Short mmCIF file of C-alpha atoms in Angstrom, two decimals:
data_model
loop_
_atom_site.label_atom_id
_atom_site.label_comp_id
_atom_site.label_asym_id
_atom_site.label_seq_id
_atom_site.Cartn_x
_atom_site.Cartn_y
_atom_site.Cartn_z
CA UNK A 1 -38.07 12.14 -21.57
CA UNK A 2 -36.24 15.34 -20.64
CA UNK A 3 -32.81 15.95 -22.19
CA UNK A 4 -31.10 15.95 -18.76
CA UNK A 5 -32.53 12.59 -17.87
CA UNK A 6 -31.63 11.22 -21.28
CA UNK A 7 -28.00 12.42 -21.05
CA UNK A 8 -27.77 10.90 -17.53
CA UNK A 9 -28.91 7.58 -18.77
CA UNK A 10 -26.59 7.76 -21.71
CA UNK A 11 -23.59 8.62 -19.43
CA UNK A 12 -24.60 5.79 -17.05
CA UNK A 13 -24.80 3.24 -19.83
CA UNK A 14 -21.37 4.35 -21.14
CA UNK A 15 -19.84 4.15 -17.70
CA UNK A 16 -21.33 0.68 -17.18
CA UNK A 17 -19.96 -0.50 -20.47
CA UNK A 18 -16.50 0.87 -19.69
CA UNK A 19 -16.55 -0.76 -16.25
CA UNK A 20 -17.60 -4.07 -17.73
CA UNK A 21 -14.82 -3.88 -20.23
CA UNK A 22 -12.31 -3.19 -17.38
CA UNK A 23 -13.71 -6.14 -15.50
CA UNK A 24 -13.32 -8.42 -18.54
CA UNK A 25 -9.67 -7.43 -18.98
CA UNK A 26 -8.91 -7.96 -15.28
CA UNK A 27 -10.69 -11.33 -15.36
CA UNK A 28 -8.60 -12.24 -18.41
CA UNK A 29 -5.41 -11.38 -16.48
CA UNK A 30 -6.47 -13.54 -13.58
CA UNK A 31 -7.87 -16.42 -15.59
CA UNK A 32 -6.53 -19.82 -14.47
CA UNK A 33 -4.20 -18.18 -11.94
CA UNK A 34 -3.83 -20.27 -8.74
CA UNK A 35 -4.18 -17.41 -6.29
CA UNK A 36 -6.72 -15.29 -4.44
CA UNK A 37 -6.53 -11.74 -5.90
CA UNK A 38 -8.26 -8.65 -4.44
CA UNK A 39 -8.48 -5.52 -6.56
CA UNK A 40 -9.96 -2.08 -5.76
CA UNK A 41 -9.91 1.08 -7.76
CA UNK A 42 -11.11 4.48 -6.70
CA UNK A 43 -11.22 7.57 -8.87
CA UNK A 44 -10.61 10.56 -6.62
CA UNK A 45 -12.29 13.24 -8.73
CA UNK A 46 -15.00 11.25 -10.51
CA UNK A 47 -15.83 8.76 -7.81
CA UNK A 48 -15.30 5.68 -10.13
CA UNK A 49 -15.08 2.42 -8.23
CA UNK A 50 -14.14 -1.06 -9.25
CA UNK A 51 -13.89 -3.95 -6.81
CA UNK A 52 -13.01 -7.61 -7.08
CA UNK A 53 -12.77 -9.75 -3.96
CA UNK A 54 -12.57 -6.27 -2.28
CA UNK A 55 -13.97 -7.42 1.06
CA UNK A 56 -11.68 -10.42 1.54
CA UNK A 57 -9.29 -9.96 4.52
CA UNK A 58 -5.89 -10.64 2.94
CA UNK A 59 -2.46 -10.42 4.54
CA UNK A 60 -0.82 -7.07 4.11
CA UNK A 61 2.87 -7.76 4.71
CA UNK A 62 4.75 -4.54 4.30
CA UNK A 63 1.82 -2.53 3.10
CA UNK A 64 1.09 -1.96 6.73
CA UNK A 65 4.21 0.27 6.97
CA UNK A 66 2.07 2.99 5.41
CA UNK A 67 -0.36 2.75 8.28
CA UNK A 68 2.49 2.64 10.82
CA UNK A 69 4.24 5.67 9.27
CA UNK A 70 0.92 7.57 9.37
CA UNK A 71 0.45 6.76 13.00
CA UNK A 72 4.04 8.03 13.76
CA UNK A 73 3.37 11.24 11.88
CA UNK A 74 0.09 11.72 13.81
CA UNK A 75 2.18 11.50 17.02
CA UNK A 76 4.48 14.09 15.50
CA UNK A 77 1.48 16.29 14.71
CA UNK A 78 0.49 16.00 18.32
CA UNK A 79 4.01 16.98 19.56
CA UNK A 80 4.66 13.54 21.07
CA UNK A 81 7.47 12.72 18.65
CA UNK A 82 9.72 14.82 16.41
CA UNK A 83 11.10 14.22 12.89
CA UNK A 84 14.56 15.42 14.01
CA UNK A 85 14.69 13.41 17.30
CA UNK A 86 17.63 10.96 17.43
CA UNK A 87 17.15 7.24 17.20
CA UNK A 88 19.99 5.05 18.38
CA UNK A 89 20.88 2.16 16.15
CA UNK A 90 22.76 -0.82 17.48
CA UNK A 91 22.66 -4.61 17.54
CA UNK A 92 19.50 -4.62 19.67
CA UNK A 93 17.39 -3.05 16.90
CA UNK A 94 19.33 -3.86 13.75
CA UNK A 95 18.46 -7.55 13.55
CA UNK A 96 20.10 -9.98 11.13
CA UNK A 97 18.28 -12.28 8.73
CA UNK A 98 15.65 -9.71 7.67
CA UNK A 99 15.35 -7.13 4.88
CA UNK A 100 17.05 -4.06 6.18
CA UNK A 101 18.91 -1.52 4.13
CA UNK A 102 19.13 0.48 7.38
CA UNK A 103 21.23 -2.26 8.97
CA UNK A 104 23.37 -2.59 5.91
CA UNK A 105 24.12 1.19 6.10
CA UNK A 106 24.78 1.42 9.86
CA UNK A 107 25.73 -2.02 11.10
CA UNK A 108 28.58 -1.92 13.68
CA UNK A 109 28.55 1.85 13.80
CA UNK A 110 26.31 2.48 16.94
CA UNK A 111 24.89 5.41 14.98
CA UNK A 112 22.26 7.93 15.91
CA UNK A 113 19.92 9.04 13.08
CA UNK A 114 16.90 11.29 12.86
CA UNK A 115 13.45 9.74 13.15
CA UNK A 116 12.76 11.06 9.65
CA UNK A 117 15.47 8.74 8.27
CA UNK A 118 13.94 5.70 9.93
CA UNK A 119 10.56 6.64 8.48
CA UNK A 120 11.99 7.01 5.03
CA UNK A 121 13.87 3.68 5.15
CA UNK A 122 10.78 1.96 6.47
CA UNK A 123 8.39 3.28 3.79
CA UNK A 124 10.47 3.92 0.71
CA UNK A 125 12.84 0.92 1.14
CA UNK A 126 10.46 -1.25 3.13
CA UNK A 127 12.97 -1.74 5.94
CA UNK A 128 11.82 -4.36 8.46
CA UNK A 129 14.10 -3.22 11.31
CA UNK A 130 12.94 0.37 10.78
CA UNK A 131 9.36 -0.80 10.94
CA UNK A 132 9.87 -2.41 14.34
CA UNK A 133 11.77 0.64 15.60
CA UNK A 134 8.77 2.76 14.72
CA UNK A 135 6.32 0.34 16.46
CA UNK A 136 8.42 0.39 19.68
CA UNK A 137 8.27 4.17 19.59
CA UNK A 138 4.56 4.01 19.32
CA UNK A 139 4.11 1.38 22.12
CA UNK A 140 3.18 -1.46 19.78
CA UNK A 141 0.60 -2.40 17.16
CA UNK A 142 -2.33 -1.51 19.28
CA UNK A 143 -1.56 2.15 18.94
CA UNK A 144 -1.67 1.83 15.16
CA UNK A 145 -4.91 -0.07 15.28
CA UNK A 146 -6.51 2.53 17.52
CA UNK A 147 -5.42 5.41 15.29
CA UNK A 148 -6.53 3.74 12.06
CA UNK A 149 -9.92 2.86 13.69
CA UNK A 150 -10.34 6.52 14.77
CA UNK A 151 -10.29 7.58 11.12
CA UNK A 152 -13.27 5.35 10.27
CA UNK A 153 -11.15 2.91 8.23
CA UNK A 154 -12.71 -0.57 8.27
CA UNK A 155 -11.40 -3.90 7.11
CA UNK A 156 -7.92 -3.35 8.64
CA UNK A 157 -6.16 -5.26 11.47
CA UNK A 158 -2.62 -5.21 12.78
CA UNK A 159 -1.44 -7.43 15.62
CA UNK A 160 2.14 -8.39 14.93
CA UNK A 161 5.39 -6.79 14.00
CA UNK A 162 8.00 -7.82 11.42
CA UNK A 163 10.01 -9.82 13.91
CA UNK A 164 6.93 -11.82 14.83
CA UNK A 165 6.11 -12.52 11.21
CA UNK A 166 9.63 -13.84 10.61
CA UNK A 167 9.18 -16.25 13.44
CA UNK A 168 5.80 -17.70 12.42
CA UNK A 169 4.52 -17.73 8.79
CA UNK A 170 0.91 -17.95 9.88
CA UNK A 171 0.80 -14.72 11.89
CA UNK A 172 0.93 -12.64 8.72
CA UNK A 173 -2.74 -13.55 8.24
CA UNK A 174 -3.61 -11.67 11.38
CA UNK A 175 -2.16 -8.41 9.80
CA UNK A 176 -4.82 -8.00 7.18
CA UNK A 177 -6.62 -5.46 5.08
CA UNK A 178 -9.17 -5.61 2.36
CA UNK A 179 -8.30 -3.79 -0.84
CA UNK A 180 -11.42 -1.63 -0.36
CA UNK A 181 -10.02 -0.50 3.01
CA UNK A 182 -6.65 0.29 1.31
CA UNK A 183 -8.08 2.66 -1.32
CA UNK A 184 -10.37 4.19 1.32
CA UNK A 185 -7.42 5.23 3.58
CA UNK A 186 -5.48 6.45 0.56
CA UNK A 187 -8.33 8.70 -0.44
CA UNK A 188 -8.68 10.01 3.16
CA UNK A 189 -4.93 10.51 3.29
CA UNK A 190 -4.93 12.43 0.03
CA UNK A 191 -7.84 14.53 1.25
CA UNK A 192 -5.98 15.52 4.44
CA UNK A 193 -8.30 13.61 6.73
CA UNK A 194 -5.57 11.46 8.24
CA UNK A 195 -2.72 13.90 9.01
CA UNK A 196 -1.86 17.54 8.97
CA UNK A 197 -1.01 19.13 5.64
CA UNK A 198 2.69 19.27 6.58
CA UNK A 199 2.72 15.55 7.48
CA UNK A 200 0.58 14.61 4.46
CA UNK A 201 2.98 16.36 2.09
CA UNK A 202 5.93 14.78 3.79
CA UNK A 203 4.62 11.27 3.63
CA UNK A 204 3.45 11.77 0.04
CA UNK A 205 7.02 12.59 -0.93
CA UNK A 206 8.36 9.48 0.82
CA UNK A 207 5.76 7.40 -0.99
CA UNK A 208 6.79 8.86 -4.32
CA UNK A 209 10.36 7.82 -3.57
CA UNK A 210 9.54 4.16 -3.06
CA UNK A 211 12.24 2.02 -4.70
CA UNK A 212 10.85 -1.50 -4.03
CA UNK A 213 8.57 -3.47 -6.45
CA UNK A 214 9.59 -1.80 -9.68
CA UNK A 215 8.12 -4.80 -11.52
CA UNK A 216 4.70 -4.29 -10.13
CA UNK A 217 2.41 -1.22 -10.23
CA UNK A 218 4.80 1.16 -12.02
CA UNK A 219 6.35 -1.32 -14.44
CA UNK A 220 4.07 -0.62 -17.40
CA UNK A 221 3.06 2.94 -16.65
CA UNK A 222 4.63 5.83 -18.68
CA UNK A 223 8.07 6.79 -17.37
CA UNK A 224 8.04 9.38 -14.58
CA UNK A 225 4.39 8.89 -13.77
CA UNK A 226 3.89 10.13 -10.21
CA UNK A 227 2.91 7.06 -8.14
CA UNK A 228 2.82 7.35 -4.26
CA UNK A 229 2.93 3.69 -3.39
CA UNK A 230 3.71 1.00 -0.79
CA UNK A 231 4.58 -2.60 -1.57
CA UNK A 232 4.42 -5.75 0.40
CA UNK A 233 5.66 -9.31 -0.13
CA UNK A 234 5.92 -12.45 1.95
CA UNK A 235 8.19 -14.58 -0.27
CA UNK A 236 7.49 -18.23 -0.45
CA UNK A 237 7.31 -20.83 2.30
CA UNK A 238 8.74 -24.35 2.08
CA UNK A 239 5.54 -25.56 0.37
CA UNK A 240 5.97 -23.01 -2.40
CA UNK A 241 3.10 -20.85 -1.21
CA UNK A 242 3.19 -17.04 -1.46
CA UNK A 243 1.24 -15.52 1.38
CA UNK A 244 1.16 -12.03 -0.10
CA UNK A 245 2.42 -10.07 -3.11
CA UNK A 246 0.84 -6.64 -2.74
CA UNK A 247 0.89 -3.06 -3.70
CA UNK A 248 -1.23 0.07 -2.97
CA UNK A 249 -0.83 3.48 -4.58
CA UNK A 250 -2.05 6.87 -5.58
CA UNK A 251 -1.48 7.46 -9.29
CA UNK A 252 -1.48 10.92 -10.88
CA UNK A 253 -2.86 11.11 -14.36
CA UNK A 254 -1.52 13.40 -17.15
CA UNK A 255 -4.60 15.60 -16.77
CA UNK A 256 -3.71 16.14 -13.10
CA UNK A 257 -6.48 13.88 -11.72
CA UNK A 258 -5.87 10.81 -9.43
CA UNK A 259 -6.99 7.38 -8.64
CA UNK A 260 -6.06 4.85 -5.93
CA UNK A 261 -5.28 1.20 -6.80
CA UNK A 262 -4.83 -1.71 -4.45
CA UNK A 263 -3.89 -5.22 -5.67
CA UNK A 264 -3.33 -8.02 -3.11
CA UNK A 265 -2.23 -11.44 -4.43
CA UNK A 266 -2.63 -14.07 -1.62
CA UNK A 267 -2.15 -17.79 -1.18
CA UNK A 268 -0.64 -18.13 -4.61
CA UNK A 269 1.21 -21.14 -5.95
CA UNK A 270 2.25 -19.14 -9.02
CA UNK A 271 5.87 -18.00 -9.43
CA UNK A 272 6.99 -14.67 -7.96
CA UNK A 273 7.29 -13.40 -11.57
CA UNK A 274 3.65 -14.33 -12.37
CA UNK A 275 2.41 -12.83 -9.09
CA UNK A 276 4.15 -9.48 -9.79
CA UNK A 277 3.07 -9.50 -13.44
CA UNK A 278 -0.58 -9.83 -12.41
CA UNK A 279 -0.19 -6.53 -10.47
CA UNK A 280 1.68 -4.94 -13.35
CA UNK A 281 -0.93 -5.95 -15.96
CA UNK A 282 -3.85 -4.87 -13.71
CA UNK A 283 -2.15 -1.56 -13.17
CA UNK A 284 -1.75 -1.09 -16.94
CA UNK A 285 -5.42 -1.83 -17.66
CA UNK A 286 -6.61 0.55 -14.97
CA UNK A 287 -4.27 3.28 -16.34
CA UNK A 288 -5.64 2.75 -19.82
CA UNK A 289 -9.24 2.96 -18.48
CA UNK A 290 -8.64 6.37 -16.89
CA UNK A 291 -6.83 7.67 -20.00
CA UNK A 292 -9.50 6.76 -22.64
#
């Protein structure tokens, strides 16, 4: 056997063993958990992949705000919208009884803010009113679907806005993604295949500033690790079921390389703390895999 072939087999065997070890650790985290959990990992520079339940169509909840923001920025790239254009905020678009730091900041002020501020509230603070303002600017969810489809991203569907999801628990399941789809679009986004460089850099900075879900993907990573991420959560219904506890992200390693991670916890009867801890523990194990 030639040396090159021997070393290829040796590396392949080592990679398989490491992947198997990661799978064992993730399976241990999920053992006996009453939930459907999808996990996908994609190494950007080395092409490493790991998938578990990666083709299951699971509800995204606020993870879809990444896709919506990307669609808005595409419209900006095309000159149809502008980051500095003014958006009027009033009682008609600052709804009560929904998560909205934007409303808390501007309620009763009849303010006008730049579109950039609405994007930042929507992504980094997961603002539900901001999300629906962006969707109205785009003409609805169909525009988002068409744009994401045009980028060759499969396993993604968006039909309803935040207001719709608050009215009917079941419609969240019509806004779905697979975890494999999530890491695919993150890689395409990172590679500049979704938006212009200017818009890619802008959205990356917004994702880095995400302040929600500190007990999930970033909880057990080293302090100040750059993580461009988007969270999503449904809360529990009256029956105690969590529809979605999710996070997607691009993680930068100490050596300057990157990987994407997507973890979707769906239809869980575990506590919120347990759901978030599953994401946190999986994130830690993936980090340790890439840092061996």
